[in-house]
PDB file of C-alpha atoms in Angstrom:
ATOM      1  CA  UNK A  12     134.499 -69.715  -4.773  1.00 75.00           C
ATOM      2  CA  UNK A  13     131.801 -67.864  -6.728  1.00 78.00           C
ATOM      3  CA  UNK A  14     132.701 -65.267  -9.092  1.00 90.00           C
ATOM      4  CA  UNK A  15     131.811 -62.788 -11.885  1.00 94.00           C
ATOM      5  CA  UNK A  16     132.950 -64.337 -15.712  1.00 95.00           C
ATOM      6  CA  UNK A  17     131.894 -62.818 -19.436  1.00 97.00           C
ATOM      7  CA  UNK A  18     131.514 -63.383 -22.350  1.00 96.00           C
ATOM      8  CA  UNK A  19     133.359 -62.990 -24.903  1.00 96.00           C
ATOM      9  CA  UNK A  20     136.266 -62.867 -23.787  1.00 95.00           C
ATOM     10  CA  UNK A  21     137.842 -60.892 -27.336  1.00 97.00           C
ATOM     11  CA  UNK A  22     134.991 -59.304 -29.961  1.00 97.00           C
ATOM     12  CA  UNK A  23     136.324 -57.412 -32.676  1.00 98.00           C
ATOM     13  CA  UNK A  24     133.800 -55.591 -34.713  1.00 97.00           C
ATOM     14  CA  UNK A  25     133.615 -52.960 -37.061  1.00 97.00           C
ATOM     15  CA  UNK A  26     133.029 -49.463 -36.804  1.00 97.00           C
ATOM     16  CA  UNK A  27     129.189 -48.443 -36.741  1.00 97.00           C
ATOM     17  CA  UNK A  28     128.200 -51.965 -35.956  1.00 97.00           C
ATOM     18  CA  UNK A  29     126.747 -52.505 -32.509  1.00 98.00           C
ATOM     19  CA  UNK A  30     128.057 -55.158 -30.017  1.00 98.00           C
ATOM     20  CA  UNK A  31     126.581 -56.640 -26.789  1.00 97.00           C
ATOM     21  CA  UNK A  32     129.091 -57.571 -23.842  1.00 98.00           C
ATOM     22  CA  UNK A  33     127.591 -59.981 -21.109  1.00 97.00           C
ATOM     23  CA  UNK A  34     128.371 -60.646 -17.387  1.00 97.00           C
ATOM     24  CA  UNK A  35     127.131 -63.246 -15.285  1.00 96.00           C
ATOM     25  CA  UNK A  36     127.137 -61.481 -11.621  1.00 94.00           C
ATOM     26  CA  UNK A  37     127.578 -63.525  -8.245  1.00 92.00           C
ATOM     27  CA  UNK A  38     124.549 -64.982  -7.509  1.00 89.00           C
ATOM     28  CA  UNK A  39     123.602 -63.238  -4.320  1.00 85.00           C
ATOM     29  CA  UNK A  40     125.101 -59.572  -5.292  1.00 90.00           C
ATOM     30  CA  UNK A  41     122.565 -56.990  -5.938  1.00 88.00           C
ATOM     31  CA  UNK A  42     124.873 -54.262  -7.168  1.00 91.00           C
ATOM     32  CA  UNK A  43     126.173 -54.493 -10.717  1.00 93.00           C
ATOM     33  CA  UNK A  44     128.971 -51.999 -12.623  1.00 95.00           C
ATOM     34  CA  UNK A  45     130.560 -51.697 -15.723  1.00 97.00           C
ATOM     35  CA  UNK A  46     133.844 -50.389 -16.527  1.00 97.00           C
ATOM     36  CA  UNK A  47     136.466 -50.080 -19.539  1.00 97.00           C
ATOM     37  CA  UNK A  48     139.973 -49.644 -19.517  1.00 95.00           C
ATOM     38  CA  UNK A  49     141.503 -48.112 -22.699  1.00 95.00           C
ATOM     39  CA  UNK A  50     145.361 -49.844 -23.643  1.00 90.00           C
ATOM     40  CA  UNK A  51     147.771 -47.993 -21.082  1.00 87.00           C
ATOM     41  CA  UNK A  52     145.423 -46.263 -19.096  1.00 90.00           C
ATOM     42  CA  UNK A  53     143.566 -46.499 -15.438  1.00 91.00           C
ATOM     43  CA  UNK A  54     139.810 -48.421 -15.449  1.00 94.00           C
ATOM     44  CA  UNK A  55     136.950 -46.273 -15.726  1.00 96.00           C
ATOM     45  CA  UNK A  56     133.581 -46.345 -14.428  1.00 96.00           C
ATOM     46  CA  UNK A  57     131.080 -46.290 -16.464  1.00 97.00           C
ATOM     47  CA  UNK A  58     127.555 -47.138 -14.794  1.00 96.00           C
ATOM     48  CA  UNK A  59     126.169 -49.064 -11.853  1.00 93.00           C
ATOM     49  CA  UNK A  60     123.282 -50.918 -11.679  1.00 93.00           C
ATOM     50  CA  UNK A  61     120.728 -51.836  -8.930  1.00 89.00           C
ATOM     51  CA  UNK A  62     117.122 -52.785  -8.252  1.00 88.00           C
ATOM     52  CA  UNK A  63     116.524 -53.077 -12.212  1.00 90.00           C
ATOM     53  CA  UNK A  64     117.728 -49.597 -12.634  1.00 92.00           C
ATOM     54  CA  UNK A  65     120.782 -47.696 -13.694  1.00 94.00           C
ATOM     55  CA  UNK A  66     121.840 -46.134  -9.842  1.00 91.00           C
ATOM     56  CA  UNK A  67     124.807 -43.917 -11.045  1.00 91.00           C
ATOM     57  CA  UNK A  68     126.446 -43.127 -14.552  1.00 94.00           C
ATOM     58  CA  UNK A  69     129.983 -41.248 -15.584  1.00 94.00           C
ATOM     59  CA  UNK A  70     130.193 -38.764 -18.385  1.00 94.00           C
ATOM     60  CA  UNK A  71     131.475 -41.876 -20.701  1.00 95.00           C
ATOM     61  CA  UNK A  72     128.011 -43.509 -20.597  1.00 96.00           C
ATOM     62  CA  UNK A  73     126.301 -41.161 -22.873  1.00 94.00           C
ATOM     63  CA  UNK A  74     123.266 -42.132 -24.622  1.00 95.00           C
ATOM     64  CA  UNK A  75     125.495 -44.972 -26.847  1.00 96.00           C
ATOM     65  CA  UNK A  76     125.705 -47.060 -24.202  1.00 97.00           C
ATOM     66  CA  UNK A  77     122.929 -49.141 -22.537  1.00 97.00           C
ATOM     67  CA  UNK A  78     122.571 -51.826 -19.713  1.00 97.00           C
ATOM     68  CA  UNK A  79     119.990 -54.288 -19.269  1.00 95.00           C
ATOM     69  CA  UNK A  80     119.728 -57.826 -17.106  1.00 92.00           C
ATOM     70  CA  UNK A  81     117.267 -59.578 -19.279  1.00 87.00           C
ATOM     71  CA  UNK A  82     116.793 -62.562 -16.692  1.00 88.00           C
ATOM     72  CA  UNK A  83     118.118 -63.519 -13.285  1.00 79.00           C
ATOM     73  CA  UNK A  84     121.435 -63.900 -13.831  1.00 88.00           C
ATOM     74  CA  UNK A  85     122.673 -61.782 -17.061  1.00 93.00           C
ATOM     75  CA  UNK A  86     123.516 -58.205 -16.663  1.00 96.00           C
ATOM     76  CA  UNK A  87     124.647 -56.924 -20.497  1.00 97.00           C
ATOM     77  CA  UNK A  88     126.420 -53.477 -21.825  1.00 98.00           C
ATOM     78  CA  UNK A  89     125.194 -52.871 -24.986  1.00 98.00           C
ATOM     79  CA  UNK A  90     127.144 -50.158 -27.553  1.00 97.00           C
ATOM     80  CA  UNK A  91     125.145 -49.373 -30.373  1.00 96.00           C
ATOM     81  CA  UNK A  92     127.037 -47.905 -32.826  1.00 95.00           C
ATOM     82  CA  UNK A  93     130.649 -48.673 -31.959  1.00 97.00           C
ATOM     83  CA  UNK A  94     133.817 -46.357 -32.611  1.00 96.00           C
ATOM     84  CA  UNK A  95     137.534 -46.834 -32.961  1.00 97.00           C
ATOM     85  CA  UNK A  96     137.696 -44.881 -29.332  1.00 96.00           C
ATOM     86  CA  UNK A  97     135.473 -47.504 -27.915  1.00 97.00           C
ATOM     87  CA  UNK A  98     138.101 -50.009 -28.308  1.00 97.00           C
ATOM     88  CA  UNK A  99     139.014 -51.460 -24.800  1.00 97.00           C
ATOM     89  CA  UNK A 100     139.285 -53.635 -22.020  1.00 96.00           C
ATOM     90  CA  UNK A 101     135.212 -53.885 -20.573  1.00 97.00           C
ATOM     91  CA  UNK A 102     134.863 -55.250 -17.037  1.00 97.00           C
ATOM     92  CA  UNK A 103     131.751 -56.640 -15.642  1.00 97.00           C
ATOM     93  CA  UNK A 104     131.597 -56.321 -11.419  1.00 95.00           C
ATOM     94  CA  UNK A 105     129.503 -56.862  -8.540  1.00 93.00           C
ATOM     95  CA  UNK A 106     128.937 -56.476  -5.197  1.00 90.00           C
ATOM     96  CA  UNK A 107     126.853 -57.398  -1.953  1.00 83.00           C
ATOM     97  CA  UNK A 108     126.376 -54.633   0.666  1.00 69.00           C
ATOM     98  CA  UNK A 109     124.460 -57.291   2.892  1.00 58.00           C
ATOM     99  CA  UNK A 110     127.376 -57.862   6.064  1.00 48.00           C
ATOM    100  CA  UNK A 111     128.565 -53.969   5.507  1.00 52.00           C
ATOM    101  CA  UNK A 112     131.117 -54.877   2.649  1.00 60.00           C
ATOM    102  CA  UNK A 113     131.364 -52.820  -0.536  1.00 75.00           C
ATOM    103  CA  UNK A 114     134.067 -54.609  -2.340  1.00 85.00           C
ATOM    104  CA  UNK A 115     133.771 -54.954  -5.845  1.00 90.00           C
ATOM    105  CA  UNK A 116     134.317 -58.163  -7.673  1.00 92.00           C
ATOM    106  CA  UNK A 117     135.707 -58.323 -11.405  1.00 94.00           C
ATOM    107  CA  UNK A 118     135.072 -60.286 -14.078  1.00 95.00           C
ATOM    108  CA  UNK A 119     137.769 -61.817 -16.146  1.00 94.00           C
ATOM    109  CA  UNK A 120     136.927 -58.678 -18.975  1.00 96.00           C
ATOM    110  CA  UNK A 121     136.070 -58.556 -22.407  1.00 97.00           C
ATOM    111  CA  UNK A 122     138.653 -57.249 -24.991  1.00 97.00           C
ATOM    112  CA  UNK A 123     136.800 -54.637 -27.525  1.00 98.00           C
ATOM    113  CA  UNK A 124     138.541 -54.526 -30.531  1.00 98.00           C
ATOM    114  CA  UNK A 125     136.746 -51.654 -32.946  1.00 97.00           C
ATOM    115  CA  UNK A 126     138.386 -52.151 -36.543  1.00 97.00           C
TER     116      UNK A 126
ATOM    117  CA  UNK B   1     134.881 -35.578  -7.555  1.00 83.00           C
ATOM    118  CA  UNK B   2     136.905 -37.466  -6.533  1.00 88.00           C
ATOM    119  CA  UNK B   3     140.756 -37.851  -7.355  1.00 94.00           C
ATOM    120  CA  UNK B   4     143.330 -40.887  -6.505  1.00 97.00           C
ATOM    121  CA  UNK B   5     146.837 -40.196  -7.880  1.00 97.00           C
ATOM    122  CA  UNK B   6     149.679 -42.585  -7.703  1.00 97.00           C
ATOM    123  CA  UNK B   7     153.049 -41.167  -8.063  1.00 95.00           C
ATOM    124  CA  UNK B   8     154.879 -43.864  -8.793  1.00 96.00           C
ATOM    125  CA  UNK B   9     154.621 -45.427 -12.671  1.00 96.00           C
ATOM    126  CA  UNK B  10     157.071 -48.607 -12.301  1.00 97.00           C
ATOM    127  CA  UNK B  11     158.985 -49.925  -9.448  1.00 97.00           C
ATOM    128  CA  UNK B  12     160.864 -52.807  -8.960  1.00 97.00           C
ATOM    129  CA  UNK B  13     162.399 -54.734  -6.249  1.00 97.00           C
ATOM    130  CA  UNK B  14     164.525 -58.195  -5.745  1.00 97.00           C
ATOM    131  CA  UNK B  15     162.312 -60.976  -4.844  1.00 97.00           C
ATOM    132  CA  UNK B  16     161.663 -61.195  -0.600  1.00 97.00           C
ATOM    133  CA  UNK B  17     162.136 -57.876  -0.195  1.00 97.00           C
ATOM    134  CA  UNK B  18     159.551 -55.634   0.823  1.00 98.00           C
ATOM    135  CA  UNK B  19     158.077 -53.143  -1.167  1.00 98.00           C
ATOM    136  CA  UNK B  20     155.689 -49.831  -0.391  1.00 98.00           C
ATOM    137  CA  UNK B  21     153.413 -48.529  -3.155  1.00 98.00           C
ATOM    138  CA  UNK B  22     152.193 -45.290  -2.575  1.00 98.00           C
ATOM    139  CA  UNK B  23     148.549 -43.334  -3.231  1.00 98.00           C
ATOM    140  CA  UNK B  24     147.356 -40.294  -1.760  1.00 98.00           C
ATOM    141  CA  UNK B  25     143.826 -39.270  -2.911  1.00 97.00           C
ATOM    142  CA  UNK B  26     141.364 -35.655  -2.645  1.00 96.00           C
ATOM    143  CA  UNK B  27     137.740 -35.632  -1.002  1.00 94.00           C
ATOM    144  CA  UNK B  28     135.657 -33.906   0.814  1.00 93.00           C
ATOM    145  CA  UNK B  29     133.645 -36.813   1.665  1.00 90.00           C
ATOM    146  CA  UNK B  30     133.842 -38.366   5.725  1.00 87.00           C
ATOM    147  CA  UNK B  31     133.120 -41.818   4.984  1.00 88.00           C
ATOM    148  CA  UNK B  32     134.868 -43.501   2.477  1.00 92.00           C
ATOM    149  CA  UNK B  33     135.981 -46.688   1.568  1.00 92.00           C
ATOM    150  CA  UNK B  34     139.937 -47.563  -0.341  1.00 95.00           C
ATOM    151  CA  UNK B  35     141.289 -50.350  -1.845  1.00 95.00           C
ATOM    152  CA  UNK B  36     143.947 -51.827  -3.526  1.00 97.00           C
ATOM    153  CA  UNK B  37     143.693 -53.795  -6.581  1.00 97.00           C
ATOM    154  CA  UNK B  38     146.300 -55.877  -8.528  1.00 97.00           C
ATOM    155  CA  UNK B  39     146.744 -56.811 -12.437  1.00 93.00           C
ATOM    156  CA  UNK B  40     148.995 -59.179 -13.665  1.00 93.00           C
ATOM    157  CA  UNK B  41     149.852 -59.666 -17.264  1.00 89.00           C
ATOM    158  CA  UNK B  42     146.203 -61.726 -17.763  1.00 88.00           C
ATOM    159  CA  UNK B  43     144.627 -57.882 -17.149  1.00 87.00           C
ATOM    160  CA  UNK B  44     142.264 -59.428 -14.690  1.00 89.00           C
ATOM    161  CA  UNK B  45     141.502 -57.393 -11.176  1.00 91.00           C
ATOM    162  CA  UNK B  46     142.014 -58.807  -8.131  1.00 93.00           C
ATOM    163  CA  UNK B  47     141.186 -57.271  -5.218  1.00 93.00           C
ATOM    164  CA  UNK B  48     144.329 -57.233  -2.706  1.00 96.00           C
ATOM    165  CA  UNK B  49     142.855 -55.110   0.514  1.00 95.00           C
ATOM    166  CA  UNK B  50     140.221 -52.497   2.033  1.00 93.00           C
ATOM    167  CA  UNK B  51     140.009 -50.020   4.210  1.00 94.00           C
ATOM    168  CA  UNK B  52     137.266 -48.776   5.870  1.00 91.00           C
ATOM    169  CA  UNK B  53     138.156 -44.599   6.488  1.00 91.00           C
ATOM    170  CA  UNK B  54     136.016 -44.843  10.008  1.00 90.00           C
ATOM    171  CA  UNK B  55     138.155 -47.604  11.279  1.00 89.00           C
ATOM    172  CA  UNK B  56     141.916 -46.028  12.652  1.00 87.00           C
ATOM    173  CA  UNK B  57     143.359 -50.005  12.753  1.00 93.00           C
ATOM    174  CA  UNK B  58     145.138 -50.212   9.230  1.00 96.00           C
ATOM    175  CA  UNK B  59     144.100 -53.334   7.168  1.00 95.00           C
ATOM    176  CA  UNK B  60     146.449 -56.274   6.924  1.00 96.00           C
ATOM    177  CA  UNK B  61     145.648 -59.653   4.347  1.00 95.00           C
ATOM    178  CA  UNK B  62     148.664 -61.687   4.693  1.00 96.00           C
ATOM    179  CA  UNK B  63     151.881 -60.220   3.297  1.00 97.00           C
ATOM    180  CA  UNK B  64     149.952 -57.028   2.611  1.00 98.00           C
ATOM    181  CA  UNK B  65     149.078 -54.781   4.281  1.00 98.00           C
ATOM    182  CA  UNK B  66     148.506 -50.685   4.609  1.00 98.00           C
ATOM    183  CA  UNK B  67     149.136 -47.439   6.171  1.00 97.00           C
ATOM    184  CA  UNK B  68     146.369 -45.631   6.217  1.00 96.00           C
ATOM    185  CA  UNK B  69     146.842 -41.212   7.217  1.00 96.00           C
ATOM    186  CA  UNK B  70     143.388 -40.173   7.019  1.00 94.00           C
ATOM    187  CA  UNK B  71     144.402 -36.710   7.481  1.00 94.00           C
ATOM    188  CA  UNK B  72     147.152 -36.820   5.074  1.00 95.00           C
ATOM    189  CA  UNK B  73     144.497 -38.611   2.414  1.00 96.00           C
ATOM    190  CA  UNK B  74     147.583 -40.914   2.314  1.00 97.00           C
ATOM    191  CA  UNK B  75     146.637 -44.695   1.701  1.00 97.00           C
ATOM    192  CA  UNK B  76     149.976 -46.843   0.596  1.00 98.00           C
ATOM    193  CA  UNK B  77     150.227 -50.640   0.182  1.00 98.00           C
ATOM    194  CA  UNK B  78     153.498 -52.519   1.650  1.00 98.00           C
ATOM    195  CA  UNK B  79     154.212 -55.721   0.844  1.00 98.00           C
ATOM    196  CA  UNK B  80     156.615 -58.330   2.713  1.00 98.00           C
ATOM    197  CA  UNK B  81     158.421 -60.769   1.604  1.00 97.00           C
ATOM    198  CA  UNK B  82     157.753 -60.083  -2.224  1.00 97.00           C
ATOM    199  CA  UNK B  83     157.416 -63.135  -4.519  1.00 97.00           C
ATOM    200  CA  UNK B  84     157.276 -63.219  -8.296  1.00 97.00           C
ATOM    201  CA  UNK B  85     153.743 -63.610  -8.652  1.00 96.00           C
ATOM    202  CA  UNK B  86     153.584 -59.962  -6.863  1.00 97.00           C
ATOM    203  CA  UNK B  87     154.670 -58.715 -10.064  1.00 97.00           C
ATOM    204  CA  UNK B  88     151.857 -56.752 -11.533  1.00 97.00           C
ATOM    205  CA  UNK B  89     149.608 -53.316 -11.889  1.00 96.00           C
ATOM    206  CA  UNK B  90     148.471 -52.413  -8.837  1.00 97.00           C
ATOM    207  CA  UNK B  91     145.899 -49.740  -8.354  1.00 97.00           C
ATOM    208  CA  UNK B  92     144.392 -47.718  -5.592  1.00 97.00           C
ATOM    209  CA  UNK B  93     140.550 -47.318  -5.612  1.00 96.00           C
ATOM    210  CA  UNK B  94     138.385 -44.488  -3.436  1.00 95.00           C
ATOM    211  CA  UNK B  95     134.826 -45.517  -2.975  1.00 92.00           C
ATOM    212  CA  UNK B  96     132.105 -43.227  -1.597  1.00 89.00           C
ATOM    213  CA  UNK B  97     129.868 -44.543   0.958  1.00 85.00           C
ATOM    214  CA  UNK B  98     126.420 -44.070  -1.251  1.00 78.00           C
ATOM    215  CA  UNK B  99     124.964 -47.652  -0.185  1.00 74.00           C
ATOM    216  CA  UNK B 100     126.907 -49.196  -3.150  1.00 71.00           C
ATOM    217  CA  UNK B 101     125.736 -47.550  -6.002  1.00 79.00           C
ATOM    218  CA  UNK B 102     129.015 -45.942  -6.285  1.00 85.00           C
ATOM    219  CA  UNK B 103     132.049 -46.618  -8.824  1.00 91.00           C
ATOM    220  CA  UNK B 104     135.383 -46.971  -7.935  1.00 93.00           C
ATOM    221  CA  UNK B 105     137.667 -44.291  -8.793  1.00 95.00           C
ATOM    222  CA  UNK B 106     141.337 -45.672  -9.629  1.00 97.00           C
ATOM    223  CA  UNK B 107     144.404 -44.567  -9.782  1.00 97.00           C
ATOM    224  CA  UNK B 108     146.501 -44.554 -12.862  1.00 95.00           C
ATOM    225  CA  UNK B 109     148.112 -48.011 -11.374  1.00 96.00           C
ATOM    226  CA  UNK B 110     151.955 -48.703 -10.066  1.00 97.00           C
ATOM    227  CA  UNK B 111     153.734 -51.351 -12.274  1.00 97.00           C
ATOM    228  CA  UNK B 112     155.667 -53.432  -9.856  1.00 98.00           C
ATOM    229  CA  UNK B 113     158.395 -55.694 -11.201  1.00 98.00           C
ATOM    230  CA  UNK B 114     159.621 -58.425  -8.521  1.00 97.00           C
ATOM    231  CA  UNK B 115     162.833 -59.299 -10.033  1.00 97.00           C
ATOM    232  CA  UNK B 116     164.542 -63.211  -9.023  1.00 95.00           C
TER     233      UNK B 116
END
């Protein structure tokens, strides 16, 4: 069964220092979406992702945070200049709207740890 | 905006047993989507079950399934015959029907504890 993985899995990096997270969507999905999940708390969305474009964005993603897919299969959240508060649990997800679905599919995550 | 609340932090229950979660949410949407997701210890999310708010018929996957009170904004998960490998975070998710550019709005997550 297809599904959505990252990588890394753990990055711990210092504060100030910027850090790339990548996802690897399902192959046919054409809706992409990041979201972090702080230690304790509930998951957070952070942006979504379509047609080459950021579609939708929460108050989180302020201008530290970026998104690209470089090629056909990466989609990446960059941070620039990281923070102890950005320390947290990022998910990577997709989804296909073709068949009238809009389930969201998860990655595995990627553990931020900001030192 | 949106807001899911679930009023429950921690529940647990003996293994078979059956088990509701609960999750009422506030919109003023008319089409919606809601789903339930589940975390074990490994953190990652799995989704469990949807519900479409057009469709009256409750959703059912299995051993889960939900009651869905559209005009109570009431969407709760029950699951039958609990096994071990139930035991995890489970959160309810509202999604607005915007083509799919939307994010899922959670819950702050039930953590249910299927004891042998």
């Amino acid at each position: 069964e297809p599904e959505v993985t990252q990588t890394p899995s753990h990055q711990v990096t210092q504060m100030g220092q910027e850090v790339i997270l990548r996802c690897v969507p399902i192959s046919n999905h054409l809706y992409f979406y990041w979201y972090r999940q702080i230690l304790g708390q509930k998951v957070e969305f952070l942006v979504s992702f379509y047609n080459n474009e950021i579609s939708e964005k929460s108050e989180i993603f302020d201008d530290q945070f970026s998104v690209e897919r470089p090629d056909g299969s990466n989609f990446t959240l960059k941070i620039r200049s990281t923070k102890l508060e950005d320390s947290a649990m990022y998910f990577c997800a997709s989804s296909d709207r073709r068949g009238g679905g809009y389930e969201q599919y998860f990655g595995p995550g990627t553990r931020l740890t900001v030192t | 905006a949106q807001t899911v609340t679930q009023s429950q932090p921690e529940m647990s229950v003996q293994e078979a047993e059956t088990v509701t979660l609960s999750c009422t949410y506030d919109t003023s949407e008319s089409n919606y989507y809601l789903f339930w997701y589940k975390q074990p210890p490994s953190r990652q999310m799995i989704l469990v079950i949807r519900q479409e708010a057009y469709k009256q018929q409750n959703a059912t996957e299995n051993r889960f399934s939900v009651n869905f009170q559209k005009a109570a904004k009431s969407f709760s998960l029950k699951i039958s015959d609990s096994q071990l490998g139930d035991t995890a975070m489970y959160f309810c998710a509202f999604l607005r029907d915007r083509g799919g550019a939307d994010g899922l709005t959670f819950g702050k997550g039930t953590h249910l504890i299927i004891q042998p």
